[in-house]
Amino acid sequence: MKKLIVVILICVAFPVWSQENKLPKDFSIVTGPGIAYVFGGEKLDPSFGYLVGIEKNVFQISEKSLLNIGVVYSMQGAEYSEIITEEDGSQSGKVSLGYIGLPILYRHRSPGGLFWEAGLQTGFLLIGKDLPEGGEKSNYKESVKSVDISIPAGMGYWFNRRFSMGVRAVYGLTDMSGNGAKIPPANSNHQNFLITAMLRFNITGK
């Protein structure tokens, strides 16, 4: 419930910030496929990930610089292969982690359409599943920290006022396995990583 309240407050704040800073009454829908990974684990491989959400410019810092905030949902995690015994071979599967993220980004844009961005993001874990091959899925949420602090950074190009393409990498700063996650080795830090292609569709308000 607390997480939902935070998201609602952020969404309500969008039009308020726009009015105070005289920014256009529009926002961007962002989405894109990507590659997710968890640093610090043994026998971990990249996994399919994605991101979808909304973002809005809320403060004009200078003629070319803006402060942007958003609400995004990302699917992250990793694939794994854990050796059990010589007789049984290995166990493979996937850990899927779904986060609601609140990115705050500094964005610099050029007159030609190029832009770059960097900032800070707070993620709240909503879904955590262990999906072993040939076995039943199990709840993995209790094994991962519920809050993930990360640094998003990216670049892209606006083709016109409505559409842009780019790339964004999100590097986790939080030790996600601090609650005793099963990701081996148990005594190592485990940090989320996600890199996605970013498609932006600008929705113009009246």
Short mmCIF file of C-alpha atoms in Angstrom, two decimals:
data_model
loop_
_atom_site.label_atom_id
_atom_site.label_comp_id
_atom_site.label_asym_id
_atom_site.label_seq_id
_atom_site.Cartn_x
_atom_site.Cartn_y
_atom_site.Cartn_z
CA MET A 1 0.00 0.00 0.00
CA LYS A 2 2.82 2.44 0.85
CA LYS A 3 4.45 1.78 -2.53
CA LEU A 4 1.16 2.44 -4.33
CA ILE A 5 0.70 5.74 -2.44
CA VAL A 6 4.18 6.89 -3.47
CA VAL A 7 3.46 6.12 -7.13
CA ILE A 8 0.11 7.97 -6.98
CA LEU A 9 1.74 11.03 -5.42
CA ILE A 10 4.39 11.12 -8.14
CA CYS A 11 1.74 10.90 -10.87
CA VAL A 12 -0.33 13.68 -9.28
CA ALA A 13 2.76 15.86 -9.02
CA PHE A 14 3.33 15.84 -12.81
CA PRO A 15 0.76 18.53 -13.74
CA VAL A 16 1.59 20.63 -10.64
CA TRP A 17 5.28 20.84 -11.58
CA SER A 18 4.36 21.64 -15.18
CA GLN A 19 2.18 24.59 -14.20
CA GLU A 20 4.73 26.06 -11.79
CA ASN A 21 7.60 25.82 -14.30
CA LYS A 22 5.59 26.66 -17.44
CA LEU A 23 6.54 23.47 -19.25
CA PRO A 24 4.37 21.96 -22.02
CA LYS A 25 1.41 19.89 -20.84
CA ASP A 26 2.70 16.66 -22.36
CA PHE A 27 4.52 13.54 -21.29
CA SER A 28 6.37 10.63 -22.86
CA ILE A 29 5.49 6.95 -22.93
CA VAL A 30 8.74 4.96 -22.78
CA THR A 31 9.28 1.30 -23.53
CA GLY A 32 11.95 -1.05 -24.80
CA PRO A 33 13.40 -4.57 -24.66
CA GLY A 34 16.79 -5.22 -23.15
CA ILE A 35 19.23 -7.47 -21.32
CA ALA A 36 19.16 -7.98 -17.54
CA TYR A 37 21.99 -9.31 -15.40
CA VAL A 38 23.04 -9.72 -11.76
CA PHE A 39 26.67 -8.95 -10.93
CA GLY A 40 28.42 -10.90 -8.17
CA GLY A 41 26.94 -14.36 -8.64
CA GLU A 42 28.48 -17.61 -9.84
CA LYS A 43 27.22 -19.30 -13.01
CA LEU A 44 24.84 -16.44 -13.81
CA ASP A 45 23.98 -15.50 -17.37
CA PRO A 46 22.17 -12.52 -18.92
CA SER A 47 18.42 -12.76 -19.25
CA PHE A 48 15.73 -11.00 -21.26
CA GLY A 49 14.48 -7.81 -19.61
CA TYR A 50 12.32 -4.85 -20.52
CA LEU A 51 11.11 -1.47 -19.33
CA VAL A 52 7.84 0.41 -19.77
CA GLY A 53 6.53 3.59 -18.15
CA ILE A 54 5.89 7.31 -18.38
CA GLU A 55 8.24 10.27 -17.99
CA LYS A 56 7.84 14.03 -17.90
CA ASN A 57 10.04 17.12 -17.94
CA VAL A 58 9.27 18.99 -14.72
CA PHE A 59 11.90 21.72 -14.46
CA GLN A 60 13.73 23.86 -17.01
CA ILE A 61 17.31 24.22 -15.74
CA SER A 62 18.61 26.06 -18.80
CA GLU A 63 17.78 26.43 -22.48
CA LYS A 64 19.24 22.98 -23.21
CA SER A 65 18.90 21.25 -19.82
CA LEU A 66 15.88 19.75 -18.10
CA LEU A 67 14.96 17.81 -14.98
CA ASN A 68 12.85 14.77 -15.82
CA ILE A 69 10.98 12.39 -13.54
CA GLY A 70 9.13 9.18 -14.29
CA VAL A 71 7.36 6.04 -13.17
CA VAL A 72 8.58 2.85 -14.87
CA TYR A 73 8.09 -0.89 -14.54
CA SER A 74 11.11 -3.05 -15.33
CA MET A 75 11.57 -6.80 -15.52
CA GLN A 76 15.08 -7.79 -14.42
CA GLY A 77 16.94 -10.80 -13.01
CA ALA A 78 19.27 -13.44 -14.46
CA GLU A 79 19.49 -16.99 -15.72
CA TYR A 80 21.50 -19.48 -13.68
CA SER A 81 23.18 -22.86 -13.82
CA GLU A 82 24.10 -24.35 -10.44
CA ILE A 83 26.16 -27.56 -10.18
CA ILE A 84 24.57 -29.96 -7.67
CA THR A 85 26.49 -33.26 -7.96
CA GLU A 86 28.46 -35.06 -10.60
CA GLU A 87 25.68 -37.65 -10.87
CA ASP A 88 22.79 -35.21 -11.18
CA GLY A 89 24.55 -32.69 -13.39
CA SER A 90 23.38 -29.09 -13.13
CA GLN A 91 20.18 -27.26 -12.36
CA SER A 92 19.26 -24.38 -14.65
CA GLY A 93 16.58 -21.77 -14.47
CA LYS A 94 15.79 -18.11 -14.21
CA VAL A 95 15.22 -15.54 -11.47
CA SER A 96 12.66 -12.91 -12.54
CA LEU A 97 12.43 -9.63 -10.60
CA GLY A 98 9.82 -6.98 -11.32
CA TYR A 99 10.36 -3.42 -10.05
CA ILE A 100 8.42 -0.18 -9.99
CA GLY A 101 11.09 2.49 -10.46
CA LEU A 102 11.03 6.25 -9.86
CA PRO A 103 13.83 7.78 -11.99
CA ILE A 104 14.97 11.38 -11.53
CA LEU A 105 17.06 12.41 -14.54
CA TYR A 106 19.12 15.37 -15.67
CA ARG A 107 18.71 15.59 -19.44
CA HIS A 108 20.79 17.71 -21.81
CA ARG A 109 19.63 18.14 -25.39
CA SER A 110 21.18 19.66 -28.49
CA PRO A 111 19.37 21.67 -31.19
CA GLY A 112 19.97 18.83 -33.66
CA GLY A 113 17.98 16.30 -31.61
CA LEU A 114 20.71 14.44 -29.72
CA PHE A 115 20.39 14.17 -25.93
CA TRP A 116 22.05 12.45 -22.99
CA GLU A 117 20.71 11.78 -19.50
CA ALA A 118 21.85 10.59 -16.09
CA GLY A 119 20.39 10.52 -12.60
CA LEU A 120 19.22 8.39 -9.70
CA GLN A 121 16.44 5.81 -9.49
CA THR A 122 14.67 4.16 -6.57
CA GLY A 123 13.11 0.79 -7.35
CA PHE A 124 10.51 -1.10 -5.31
CA LEU A 125 10.37 -4.88 -5.74
CA LEU A 126 6.89 -6.10 -6.69
CA ILE A 127 7.57 -9.55 -8.15
CA GLY A 128 10.26 -12.12 -7.36
CA LYS A 129 10.07 -15.60 -8.89
CA ASP A 130 12.49 -18.52 -9.17
CA LEU A 131 11.71 -20.45 -12.37
CA PRO A 132 13.76 -23.66 -12.51
CA GLU A 133 13.72 -25.66 -15.74
CA GLY A 134 11.60 -28.74 -15.30
CA GLY A 135 10.45 -27.67 -11.82
CA GLU A 136 7.80 -25.61 -10.14
CA LYS A 137 8.23 -21.87 -9.80
CA SER A 138 8.67 -20.55 -6.28
CA ASN A 139 8.46 -17.19 -4.51
CA TYR A 140 11.83 -15.44 -4.49
CA LYS A 141 10.68 -12.07 -3.23
CA GLU A 142 11.63 -12.65 0.40
CA SER A 143 15.22 -13.39 -0.62
CA VAL A 144 15.83 -10.01 -2.29
CA LYS A 145 15.90 -6.54 -0.76
CA SER A 146 12.65 -4.71 -1.41
CA VAL A 147 14.31 -1.39 -2.34
CA ASP A 148 16.96 -1.05 -5.04
CA ILE A 149 18.89 2.20 -5.57
CA SER A 150 20.46 2.54 -9.01
CA ILE A 151 22.05 4.95 -11.47
CA PRO A 152 20.32 5.29 -14.86
CA ALA A 153 22.28 6.80 -17.75
CA GLY A 154 21.61 6.94 -21.45
CA MET A 155 21.52 8.79 -24.71
CA GLY A 156 19.23 9.10 -27.70
CA TYR A 157 17.94 11.12 -30.62
CA TRP A 158 14.63 12.92 -31.16
CA PHE A 159 13.57 12.38 -34.79
CA ASN A 160 10.73 14.84 -34.34
CA ARG A 161 8.61 16.24 -31.50
CA ARG A 162 6.74 12.97 -31.15
CA PHE A 163 9.30 10.16 -31.34
CA SER A 164 12.81 9.36 -30.17
CA MET A 165 15.06 6.30 -29.93
CA GLY A 166 18.00 5.64 -27.66
CA VAL A 167 19.58 3.37 -25.09
CA ARG A 168 19.59 3.40 -21.28
CA ALA A 169 21.68 1.44 -18.79
CA VAL A 170 20.58 1.08 -15.15
CA TYR A 171 23.31 0.00 -12.73
CA GLY A 172 22.25 -1.08 -9.24
CA LEU A 173 24.09 0.27 -6.20
CA THR A 174 22.23 -1.85 -3.63
CA ASP A 175 23.37 -5.28 -2.46
CA MET A 176 20.17 -7.03 -3.48
CA SER A 177 21.02 -10.30 -1.68
CA GLY A 178 21.44 -8.76 1.77
CA ASN A 179 18.44 -10.71 3.06
CA GLY A 180 20.03 -14.09 2.39
CA ALA A 181 19.32 -14.65 -1.28
CA LYS A 182 20.04 -18.04 -2.80
CA ILE A 183 22.19 -16.53 -5.55
CA PRO A 184 25.64 -18.06 -4.97
CA PRO A 185 28.04 -17.19 -3.47
CA ALA A 186 26.01 -16.09 -0.46
CA ASN A 187 28.81 -13.91 0.94
CA SER A 188 29.11 -11.70 -2.19
CA ASN A 189 27.37 -8.50 -3.18
CA HIS A 190 24.76 -8.90 -5.91
CA GLN A 191 23.82 -5.86 -7.97
CA ASN A 192 21.16 -5.47 -10.63
CA PHE A 193 21.99 -4.34 -14.14
CA LEU A 194 19.68 -3.58 -17.04
CA ILE A 195 20.38 -2.16 -20.48
CA THR A 196 17.48 -1.44 -22.83
CA ALA A 197 16.68 0.09 -26.15
CA MET A 198 14.48 3.11 -25.39
CA LEU A 199 11.53 4.11 -27.55
CA ARG A 200 9.78 7.33 -26.55
CA PHE A 201 6.38 8.48 -27.77
CA ASN A 202 5.58 12.06 -26.82
CA ILE A 203 1.90 12.64 -26.00
CA THR A 204 0.91 16.28 -26.48
CA GLY A 205 -1.62 17.81 -24.14
CA LYS A 206 -4.19 20.47 -25.04
#
